[in-house]
Amino acid sequence: MTLLDEGRRRAAQMSTRRDEALTDPLHDERTAAILGIALGISFAVCFLTGLYSHFLQQPPSWWDVPSGPAGLYRVTQGVHVATGLATIPLLLAKLWSVHPRLFAWPPFQSIPHLIERLFLVVLVSGAVFQLFTGTANVLRWYPWKFFFPAGHYWVGWMTIGAMMVHIGSKAPVTSGALRRRVRPDPPPRPGHLGRRGFFTATAVAAGLITLLTVGQTVGPLKRFALFAPRRPDIGPQGLPVNQTAGEAGVIESALDPNWRLRVTGAIHSPIEFDLDGLRAMPLRTATLSIACVEGWSAEGVWTGVSVTDLLARAGVAPDRTVRVEVVSLETNGLYGRSNLSPSQARDPDTLLALDLGGEPLHLDHGAPCRLIGPNRPGVLQTKWVTELVVS
Ligand SMILES: Nc1nc2c(c(=O)[nH]1)N[C@H]1C(S)=C(S)[C@@H](COP(=O)(O)O)O[C@H]1N2
Ligand SMILES: [Mo]
């Protein structure tokens, strides 16, 4: 037998095996279609909640980010992370279901087919990249060089674009596969899962992952938060700490008796407060949550000075539209500054908090004072604040 014959024989064998696989309900178009729809929904949810998180952190200049509803970000980001994690078994199930088709030979039959398959490469690699980087971020593990939010954001667009193309090209097959009156599936071979068993296993895996992580944001489930790196009730003053004062290198400056809070920028003349001066201002108490982009969230009862009262003290007229930059003692790092939109700066619940749960703020939570405001991603709740710059 020549080498060529041997090659032909093997190719024939492979395609017979593939044809057999494709008549297996687990690998047929109906299974692919149902998993595809589930994935389409979960990716759409991740994409929209992700966009919302992105624009809260980097709002376009014309957008006056609203300060409410107060708990909205906690919900959208909890959904973002939970849905992303639950998508992992869905994606694995889908890839396993369609794998006999993925490596068909020849790889394409026409130019449109080639283009369609190139988009599929983008879709699959984008989806794997998003789920991997998202999960690693939740675990605070960064085995890469790029800036996570930027990479995750742009690959999100690429993936969703490729998904649109994929949906467009598969719509006829999908709707055909779903509409066709299926003969009842043959009973699964002994030791094999039938279609129903396969869907059940996938759903159970997705459900378990959700159950074992949402405890990081849904209080009553916190006992089950096995996979979550944060439990919402562990940490000083009953609240987790994202970065300690030691890690941020601010212990000395935060404890310095010469610490001052300055209000500067586009105001008549800058003013400053020491800690007693701040405590002498009218104090306000609000129940607000820290909702980290990593998916955990925790609620606290915060007492402090409303930013809007500080602005009034600095002579900012109540009808003036201002933006405020919040500056931390932490000068290097990504979290040293954040912005308040005009609506956020005017919301009386946007506080420079001095107390948490009725006790002076713990150093790791941002003492002498930290920003805490409604509907803000955790990264914008700047700790160890020393300056408000008005513009
Ligand atoms: N200056 C400064 N502020 C910061 C951070 C930081 O590292 N440095 N971490 C932010 C992040 S990502 C979160 S989730 C919250 C966490 O607040 P906590 O540590 O008090 O729970 O603080 C935010 N404010
Ligand atoms: Mo965070």
Short mmCIF file of C-alpha atoms and ligand atoms in Angstrom, two decimals:
data_model
loop_
_atom_site.label_atom_id
_atom_site.label_comp_id
_atom_site.label_asym_id
_atom_site.label_seq_id
_atom_site.Cartn_x
_atom_site.Cartn_y
_atom_site.Cartn_z
CA MET A 1 0.00 0.00 0.00
CA THR A 2 1.48 3.38 -0.94
CA LEU A 3 1.63 6.27 1.44
CA LEU A 4 -1.07 8.03 -0.59
CA ASP A 5 -3.44 5.07 -0.24
CA GLU A 6 -2.79 4.98 3.47
CA GLY A 7 -3.63 8.70 3.68
CA ARG A 8 -6.86 8.24 1.73
CA ARG A 9 -7.88 5.34 3.90
CA ARG A 10 -7.35 7.37 7.04
CA ALA A 11 -9.24 10.37 5.68
CA ALA A 12 -12.14 8.11 4.77
CA GLN A 13 -12.06 6.57 8.21
CA MET A 14 -12.08 9.98 9.86
CA SER A 15 -15.01 11.24 7.86
CA THR A 16 -17.01 8.08 8.59
CA ARG A 17 -16.32 8.60 12.24
CA ARG A 18 -17.39 12.24 11.92
CA ASP A 19 -20.58 11.28 10.11
CA GLU A 20 -21.37 8.84 12.87
CA ALA A 21 -20.67 11.50 15.45
CA LEU A 22 -22.97 13.96 13.69
CA THR A 23 -25.94 11.60 13.91
CA ASP A 24 -25.36 11.32 17.66
CA PRO A 25 -27.92 13.67 19.30
CA LEU A 26 -25.13 15.24 21.38
CA HIS A 27 -23.38 16.39 18.23
CA ASP A 28 -26.32 17.23 15.99
CA GLU A 29 -27.60 20.63 14.90
CA ARG A 30 -30.37 20.72 17.45
CA THR A 31 -28.01 20.41 20.41
CA ALA A 32 -25.66 22.98 18.84
CA ALA A 33 -28.60 25.34 18.27
CA ILE A 34 -29.94 25.13 21.82
CA LEU A 35 -26.52 25.62 23.39
CA GLY A 36 -25.87 28.43 20.91
CA ILE A 37 -28.98 30.29 22.02
CA ALA A 38 -28.05 29.90 25.69
CA LEU A 39 -24.56 31.21 24.93
CA GLY A 40 -25.95 34.09 22.88
CA ILE A 41 -28.05 35.17 25.85
CA SER A 42 -25.26 34.82 28.42
CA PHE A 43 -22.75 36.68 26.24
CA ALA A 44 -25.25 39.47 25.59
CA VAL A 45 -25.84 39.83 29.35
CA CYS A 46 -22.08 39.91 30.01
CA PHE A 47 -21.51 42.41 27.22
CA LEU A 48 -24.22 44.87 28.29
CA THR A 49 -23.33 44.77 31.98
CA GLY A 50 -19.66 45.06 31.02
CA LEU A 51 -20.35 48.12 28.86
CA TYR A 52 -22.22 49.71 31.73
CA SER A 53 -19.29 49.12 34.06
CA HIS A 54 -16.87 50.49 31.47
CA PHE A 55 -18.82 53.70 30.94
CA LEU A 56 -19.26 54.28 34.67
CA GLN A 57 -15.48 54.16 34.97
CA GLN A 58 -14.70 56.08 31.79
CA PRO A 59 -17.76 58.18 31.04
CA PRO A 60 -17.81 60.16 27.79
CA SER A 61 -17.36 63.87 28.55
CA TRP A 62 -21.01 64.71 27.79
CA TRP A 63 -22.48 62.12 30.15
CA ASP A 64 -23.48 63.30 33.60
CA VAL A 65 -23.34 59.88 35.29
CA PRO A 66 -26.45 59.60 37.49
CA SER A 67 -25.90 58.86 41.16
CA GLY A 68 -28.79 56.42 41.43
CA PRO A 69 -30.33 53.98 41.85
CA ALA A 70 -27.81 53.53 44.64
CA GLY A 71 -27.49 49.75 44.43
CA LEU A 72 -27.64 49.41 40.64
CA TYR A 73 -23.94 48.79 40.03
CA ARG A 74 -23.90 46.15 42.72
CA VAL A 75 -26.56 44.25 40.78
CA THR A 76 -25.16 44.76 37.27
CA GLN A 77 -21.63 43.80 38.25
CA GLY A 78 -22.81 40.84 40.35
CA VAL A 79 -24.75 39.65 37.28
CA HIS A 80 -21.74 40.28 35.02
CA VAL A 81 -19.39 38.11 37.05
CA ALA A 82 -21.93 35.40 37.92
CA THR A 83 -23.08 35.10 34.30
CA GLY A 84 -19.50 35.02 33.01
CA LEU A 85 -18.59 32.19 35.39
CA ALA A 86 -21.73 30.22 34.55
CA THR A 87 -20.89 30.61 30.86
CA ILE A 88 -17.75 28.50 31.24
CA PRO A 89 -19.54 25.12 31.33
CA LEU A 90 -21.91 26.34 28.59
CA LEU A 91 -19.02 27.18 26.29
CA LEU A 92 -17.25 23.90 27.04
CA ALA A 93 -20.45 21.98 26.31
CA LYS A 94 -20.94 23.82 23.03
CA LEU A 95 -17.35 23.29 21.89
CA TRP A 96 -17.52 19.63 22.78
CA SER A 97 -20.84 19.27 20.98
CA VAL A 98 -19.63 20.84 17.71
CA HIS A 99 -16.03 19.64 17.72
CA PRO A 100 -16.55 17.00 15.03
CA ARG A 101 -17.58 19.87 12.73
CA LEU A 102 -14.85 22.28 13.77
CA PHE A 103 -12.06 20.33 12.12
CA ALA A 104 -13.87 19.35 8.92
CA TRP A 105 -11.67 18.81 5.86
CA PRO A 106 -11.28 20.73 3.60
CA PRO A 107 -11.47 23.62 6.08
CA PHE A 108 -13.57 25.76 3.74
CA GLN A 109 -15.60 25.29 0.61
CA SER A 110 -15.94 28.82 -0.74
CA ILE A 111 -14.75 32.35 -0.05
CA PRO A 112 -17.84 33.29 2.02
CA HIS A 113 -17.41 30.06 3.93
CA LEU A 114 -13.75 30.93 4.56
CA ILE A 115 -14.76 34.36 5.90
CA GLU A 116 -17.41 32.80 8.08
CA ARG A 117 -14.84 30.39 9.51
CA LEU A 118 -12.33 33.18 10.18
CA PHE A 119 -14.98 34.99 12.20
CA LEU A 120 -15.54 31.72 14.05
CA VAL A 121 -11.84 31.66 15.01
CA VAL A 122 -12.24 35.20 16.41
CA LEU A 123 -15.42 34.18 18.23
CA VAL A 124 -14.00 31.08 19.87
CA SER A 125 -10.66 32.60 20.82
CA GLY A 126 -12.35 35.82 22.00
CA ALA A 127 -14.83 33.86 24.12
CA VAL A 128 -12.06 31.76 25.69
CA PHE A 129 -9.98 34.91 26.31
CA GLN A 130 -12.89 36.74 27.99
CA LEU A 131 -13.81 33.86 30.27
CA PHE A 132 -10.19 33.17 31.17
CA THR A 133 -9.14 36.78 31.85
CA GLY A 134 -12.40 37.52 33.68
CA THR A 135 -11.98 34.51 35.96
CA ALA A 136 -8.31 35.27 36.57
CA ASN A 137 -9.22 38.86 37.47
CA VAL A 138 -11.78 37.63 39.99
CA LEU A 139 -9.03 35.47 41.49
CA ARG A 140 -6.64 38.45 41.35
CA TRP A 141 -4.21 36.45 39.24
CA TYR A 142 -2.65 38.32 36.34
CA PRO A 143 -0.53 35.97 34.23
CA TRP A 144 -0.21 38.58 31.44
CA LYS A 145 1.34 41.93 30.65
CA PHE A 146 -1.56 44.03 29.37
CA PHE A 147 -3.93 46.21 31.40
CA PHE A 148 -6.87 43.93 32.21
CA PRO A 149 -9.80 46.40 31.85
CA ALA A 150 -8.60 47.62 28.44
CA GLY A 151 -7.91 44.13 27.09
CA HIS A 152 -11.18 42.72 28.44
CA TYR A 153 -13.12 45.68 27.00
CA TRP A 154 -11.71 45.56 23.46
CA VAL A 155 -11.80 41.79 23.14
CA GLY A 156 -15.42 42.06 24.37
CA TRP A 157 -16.27 44.16 21.31
CA MET A 158 -14.42 41.77 18.97
CA THR A 159 -16.17 38.76 20.45
CA ILE A 160 -19.63 40.29 20.31
CA GLY A 161 -19.01 41.42 16.70
CA ALA A 162 -17.90 37.94 15.67
CA MET A 163 -20.92 36.53 17.52
CA MET A 164 -23.26 38.74 15.44
CA VAL A 165 -21.68 37.40 12.24
CA HIS A 166 -21.96 33.85 13.55
CA ILE A 167 -25.62 34.30 14.50
CA GLY A 168 -26.33 35.77 11.08
CA SER A 169 -24.65 32.91 9.25
CA LYS A 170 -26.15 30.17 11.42
CA ALA A 171 -29.67 31.59 11.76
CA PRO A 172 -31.17 29.42 8.97
CA VAL A 173 -29.58 26.20 10.28
CA THR A 174 -30.54 27.04 13.86
CA SER A 175 -34.14 27.86 13.16
CA GLY A 176 -34.42 24.82 10.90
CA ALA A 177 -32.98 22.56 13.58
CA LEU A 178 -35.35 23.96 16.18
CA ARG A 179 -38.46 23.91 14.02
CA ARG A 180 -38.01 20.40 12.64
CA ARG A 181 -40.28 17.97 14.42
CA VAL A 182 -37.72 15.68 15.91
CA ARG A 183 -38.28 12.03 16.18
CA PRO A 184 -37.87 11.14 19.84
CA ASP A 185 -34.17 10.59 20.49
CA PRO A 186 -33.12 6.94 20.48
CA PRO A 187 -32.36 5.75 24.00
CA PRO A 188 -28.73 6.61 24.81
CA ARG A 189 -26.24 3.79 24.48
CA PRO A 190 -25.41 2.24 27.84
CA GLY A 191 -22.86 4.34 29.63
CA HIS A 192 -23.59 7.39 27.41
CA LEU A 193 -25.52 10.57 28.13
CA GLY A 194 -28.55 11.29 26.03
CA ARG A 195 -29.37 14.82 24.90
CA ARG A 196 -31.45 15.49 27.98
CA GLY A 197 -28.78 14.12 30.29
CA PHE A 198 -26.17 16.28 28.59
CA PHE A 199 -28.24 19.46 28.97
CA THR A 200 -28.97 18.57 32.59
CA ALA A 201 -25.28 18.04 33.34
CA THR A 202 -24.40 21.39 31.72
CA ALA A 203 -27.14 23.21 33.62
CA VAL A 204 -26.11 21.61 36.92
CA ALA A 205 -22.49 22.65 36.36
CA ALA A 206 -23.54 26.24 35.57
CA GLY A 207 -25.90 26.29 38.56
CA LEU A 208 -23.28 24.94 40.96
CA ILE A 209 -20.69 27.49 39.89
CA THR A 210 -23.26 30.24 40.39
CA LEU A 211 -24.30 28.91 43.81
CA LEU A 212 -20.69 28.65 44.94
CA THR A 213 -19.78 32.22 43.93
CA VAL A 214 -22.78 34.54 44.25
CA GLY A 215 -22.40 34.35 48.03
CA GLN A 216 -19.75 37.01 47.51
CA THR A 217 -22.50 39.48 46.73
CA VAL A 218 -25.79 37.86 47.84
CA GLY A 219 -25.55 37.89 51.64
CA PRO A 220 -27.74 34.87 52.52
CA LEU A 221 -25.61 32.63 50.26
CA LYS A 222 -22.29 33.71 51.74
CA ARG A 223 -21.81 30.35 53.47
CA PHE A 224 -21.56 28.74 50.03
CA ALA A 225 -19.08 31.23 48.60
CA LEU A 226 -16.46 28.51 48.12
CA PHE A 227 -15.04 29.79 44.84
CA ALA A 228 -15.28 33.46 45.70
CA PRO A 229 -12.04 35.07 46.81
CA ARG A 230 -13.98 37.45 49.07
CA ARG A 231 -16.67 36.82 51.56
CA PRO A 232 -18.63 40.01 52.17
CA ASP A 233 -18.35 39.76 55.96
CA ILE A 234 -14.66 39.05 56.50
CA GLY A 235 -12.38 42.00 57.13
CA PRO A 236 -11.96 44.90 59.56
CA GLN A 237 -15.32 46.39 60.58
CA GLY A 238 -17.07 43.45 58.88
CA LEU A 239 -16.09 44.50 55.36
CA PRO A 240 -13.45 43.02 53.07
CA VAL A 241 -10.37 45.07 52.20
CA ASN A 242 -9.20 45.27 48.64
CA GLN A 243 -5.81 46.83 49.28
CA THR A 244 -4.43 47.57 52.74
CA ALA A 245 -2.84 50.85 53.78
CA GLY A 246 0.47 49.01 54.04
CA GLU A 247 0.22 47.70 50.49
CA ALA A 248 -0.67 51.18 49.26
CA GLY A 249 2.28 52.68 51.16
CA VAL A 250 0.17 55.29 52.94
CA ILE A 251 0.40 54.30 56.62
CA GLU A 252 2.64 57.19 57.53
CA SER A 253 0.84 59.90 55.56
CA ALA A 254 -2.58 58.67 56.70
CA LEU A 255 -1.60 58.75 60.38
CA ASP A 256 0.27 62.07 60.10
CA PRO A 257 -1.32 64.70 62.41
CA ASN A 258 -0.56 67.25 59.70
CA TRP A 259 -2.96 65.47 57.33
CA ARG A 260 -5.35 67.95 55.72
CA LEU A 261 -8.27 67.74 53.34
CA ARG A 262 -7.95 70.50 50.75
CA VAL A 263 -10.65 71.73 48.38
CA THR A 264 -8.96 73.32 45.38
CA GLY A 265 -9.45 74.01 41.67
CA ALA A 266 -12.02 76.33 40.10
CA ILE A 267 -13.14 77.97 43.34
CA HIS A 268 -12.70 81.42 44.80
CA SER A 269 -9.99 80.46 47.23
CA PRO A 270 -8.82 77.00 48.32
CA ILE A 271 -9.87 75.82 51.76
CA GLU A 272 -8.57 73.10 54.00
CA PHE A 273 -9.75 71.08 56.97
CA ASP A 274 -7.99 69.06 59.59
CA LEU A 275 -9.75 66.01 61.03
CA ASP A 276 -11.47 68.00 63.80
CA GLY A 277 -12.55 70.59 61.26
CA LEU A 278 -14.15 67.89 59.13
CA ARG A 279 -15.88 66.33 62.14
CA ALA A 280 -17.27 69.76 63.01
CA MET A 281 -19.14 69.86 59.69
CA PRO A 282 -22.75 68.55 59.56
CA LEU A 283 -22.47 64.75 59.42
CA ARG A 284 -24.68 62.48 57.41
CA THR A 285 -25.18 58.71 57.60
CA ALA A 286 -26.01 56.52 54.61
CA THR A 287 -26.15 52.79 53.93
CA LEU A 288 -24.04 52.23 50.82
CA SER A 289 -22.30 49.24 49.33
CA ILE A 290 -18.83 48.71 48.04
CA ALA A 291 -19.33 46.86 44.77
CA CYS A 292 -15.99 45.73 43.42
CA VAL A 293 -15.58 45.08 39.69
CA GLU A 294 -14.37 41.64 40.74
CA GLY A 295 -17.94 40.77 41.66
CA TRP A 296 -17.97 40.88 45.44
CA SER A 297 -19.99 43.49 47.24
CA ALA A 298 -20.71 44.40 50.83
CA GLU A 299 -22.91 46.92 52.53
CA GLY A 300 -21.85 49.33 55.24
CA VAL A 301 -23.36 52.15 57.28
CA TRP A 302 -21.15 55.14 56.58
CA THR A 303 -21.05 58.49 58.36
CA GLY A 304 -19.24 61.49 57.02
CA VAL A 305 -19.45 64.87 55.35
CA SER A 306 -21.47 65.27 52.14
CA VAL A 307 -19.24 66.40 49.30
CA THR A 308 -21.94 68.88 48.34
CA ASP A 309 -21.66 70.51 51.80
CA LEU A 310 -17.90 70.84 51.36
CA LEU A 311 -18.44 72.45 47.97
CA ALA A 312 -20.91 74.89 49.50
CA ARG A 313 -18.36 75.73 52.19
CA ALA A 314 -15.83 76.37 49.43
CA GLY A 315 -18.22 78.89 47.92
CA VAL A 316 -19.48 76.80 45.00
CA ALA A 317 -22.96 78.12 44.17
CA PRO A 318 -25.66 75.44 44.47
CA ASP A 319 -26.74 75.92 40.84
CA ARG A 320 -23.23 75.62 39.42
CA THR A 321 -22.43 72.42 37.49
CA VAL A 322 -19.12 71.07 38.69
CA ARG A 323 -17.03 68.00 38.30
CA VAL A 324 -14.82 66.95 41.16
CA GLU A 325 -11.61 64.96 41.08
CA VAL A 326 -10.98 62.98 44.26
CA VAL A 327 -7.27 62.65 45.08
CA SER A 328 -5.78 60.05 47.43
CA LEU A 329 -2.63 60.07 49.51
CA GLU A 330 -1.76 57.05 47.41
CA THR A 331 0.07 58.70 44.56
CA ASN A 332 1.20 55.75 42.51
CA GLY A 333 -1.09 53.01 41.39
CA LEU A 334 -4.33 52.94 39.48
CA TYR A 335 -6.61 53.90 42.33
CA GLY A 336 -5.11 57.20 43.40
CA ARG A 337 -7.75 59.35 41.71
CA SER A 338 -11.41 59.19 40.73
CA ASN A 339 -14.01 61.57 39.34
CA LEU A 340 -17.43 62.67 40.48
CA SER A 341 -19.94 63.62 37.81
CA PRO A 342 -22.04 66.76 38.48
CA SER A 343 -24.97 64.60 39.67
CA GLN A 344 -22.75 62.53 41.93
CA ALA A 345 -21.11 65.63 43.39
CA ARG A 346 -24.58 67.04 44.18
CA ASP A 347 -25.99 63.86 45.71
CA PRO A 348 -26.02 64.37 49.49
CA ASP A 349 -25.21 60.66 49.93
CA THR A 350 -21.86 61.09 48.18
CA LEU A 351 -19.77 61.23 51.34
CA LEU A 352 -16.28 61.69 52.56
CA ALA A 353 -16.74 58.99 55.18
CA LEU A 354 -15.13 59.27 58.61
CA ASP A 355 -16.95 56.41 60.33
CA LEU A 356 -18.04 52.93 59.33
CA GLY A 357 -20.66 51.11 61.38
CA GLY A 358 -20.51 53.80 64.05
CA GLU A 359 -16.74 53.51 64.64
CA PRO A 360 -13.92 55.59 63.24
CA LEU A 361 -12.93 54.28 59.82
CA HIS A 362 -10.23 51.57 59.91
CA LEU A 363 -6.94 52.56 58.29
CA ASP A 364 -7.34 49.82 55.69
CA HIS A 365 -10.78 51.14 54.76
CA GLY A 366 -9.36 54.57 53.99
CA ALA A 367 -8.89 56.60 57.21
CA PRO A 368 -8.68 59.55 57.79
CA CYS A 369 -11.48 59.81 55.20
CA ARG A 370 -12.59 57.98 52.09
CA LEU A 371 -15.03 58.64 49.34
CA ILE A 372 -18.18 56.52 49.27
CA GLY A 373 -21.06 57.27 46.95
CA PRO A 374 -24.16 55.61 45.52
CA ASN A 375 -23.96 53.51 42.32
CA ARG A 376 -20.19 53.70 41.94
CA PRO A 377 -17.86 50.83 41.03
CA GLY A 378 -15.59 49.93 43.97
CA VAL A 379 -12.51 51.21 42.15
CA LEU A 380 -13.98 54.71 42.27
CA GLN A 381 -14.56 54.67 46.04
CA THR A 382 -11.22 56.31 46.66
CA LYS A 383 -9.55 55.68 50.03
CA TRP A 384 -7.20 57.95 52.04
CA VAL A 385 -8.55 61.11 50.41
CA THR A 386 -6.56 64.33 50.77
CA GLU A 387 -7.86 66.66 48.07
CA LEU A 388 -10.97 67.52 46.09
CA VAL A 389 -10.22 69.37 42.85
CA VAL A 390 -13.24 71.27 41.49
CA SER A 391 -13.64 71.97 37.77
N1 LIG B 1 -6.55 54.87 47.24
C1 LIG B 1 -7.16 53.70 46.97
N2 LIG B 1 -8.50 53.66 46.96
C2 LIG B 1 -9.15 52.49 46.66
C3 LIG B 1 -8.42 51.32 46.36
C4 LIG B 1 -7.01 51.39 46.41
O1 LIG B 1 -6.31 50.41 46.18
N3 LIG B 1 -6.41 52.60 46.72
N4 LIG B 1 -9.11 50.17 46.02
C5 LIG B 1 -10.43 50.39 45.42
C6 LIG B 1 -11.17 49.18 45.18
S1 LIG B 1 -10.77 48.29 43.79
C7 LIG B 1 -12.22 48.80 45.96
S2 LIG B 1 -13.16 47.46 45.57
C8 LIG B 1 -12.55 49.54 47.20
C9 LIG B 1 -12.47 48.57 48.35
O2 LIG B 1 -12.67 49.26 49.55
P1 LIG B 1 -12.36 48.53 50.92
O3 LIG B 1 -10.94 48.03 50.84
O4 LIG B 1 -12.57 49.52 52.00
O5 LIG B 1 -13.34 47.40 51.01
O6 LIG B 1 -11.68 50.62 47.42
C10 LIG B 1 -11.26 51.32 46.28
N5 LIG B 1 -10.51 52.49 46.66
MO MO B 2 -12.38 46.70 43.47
#
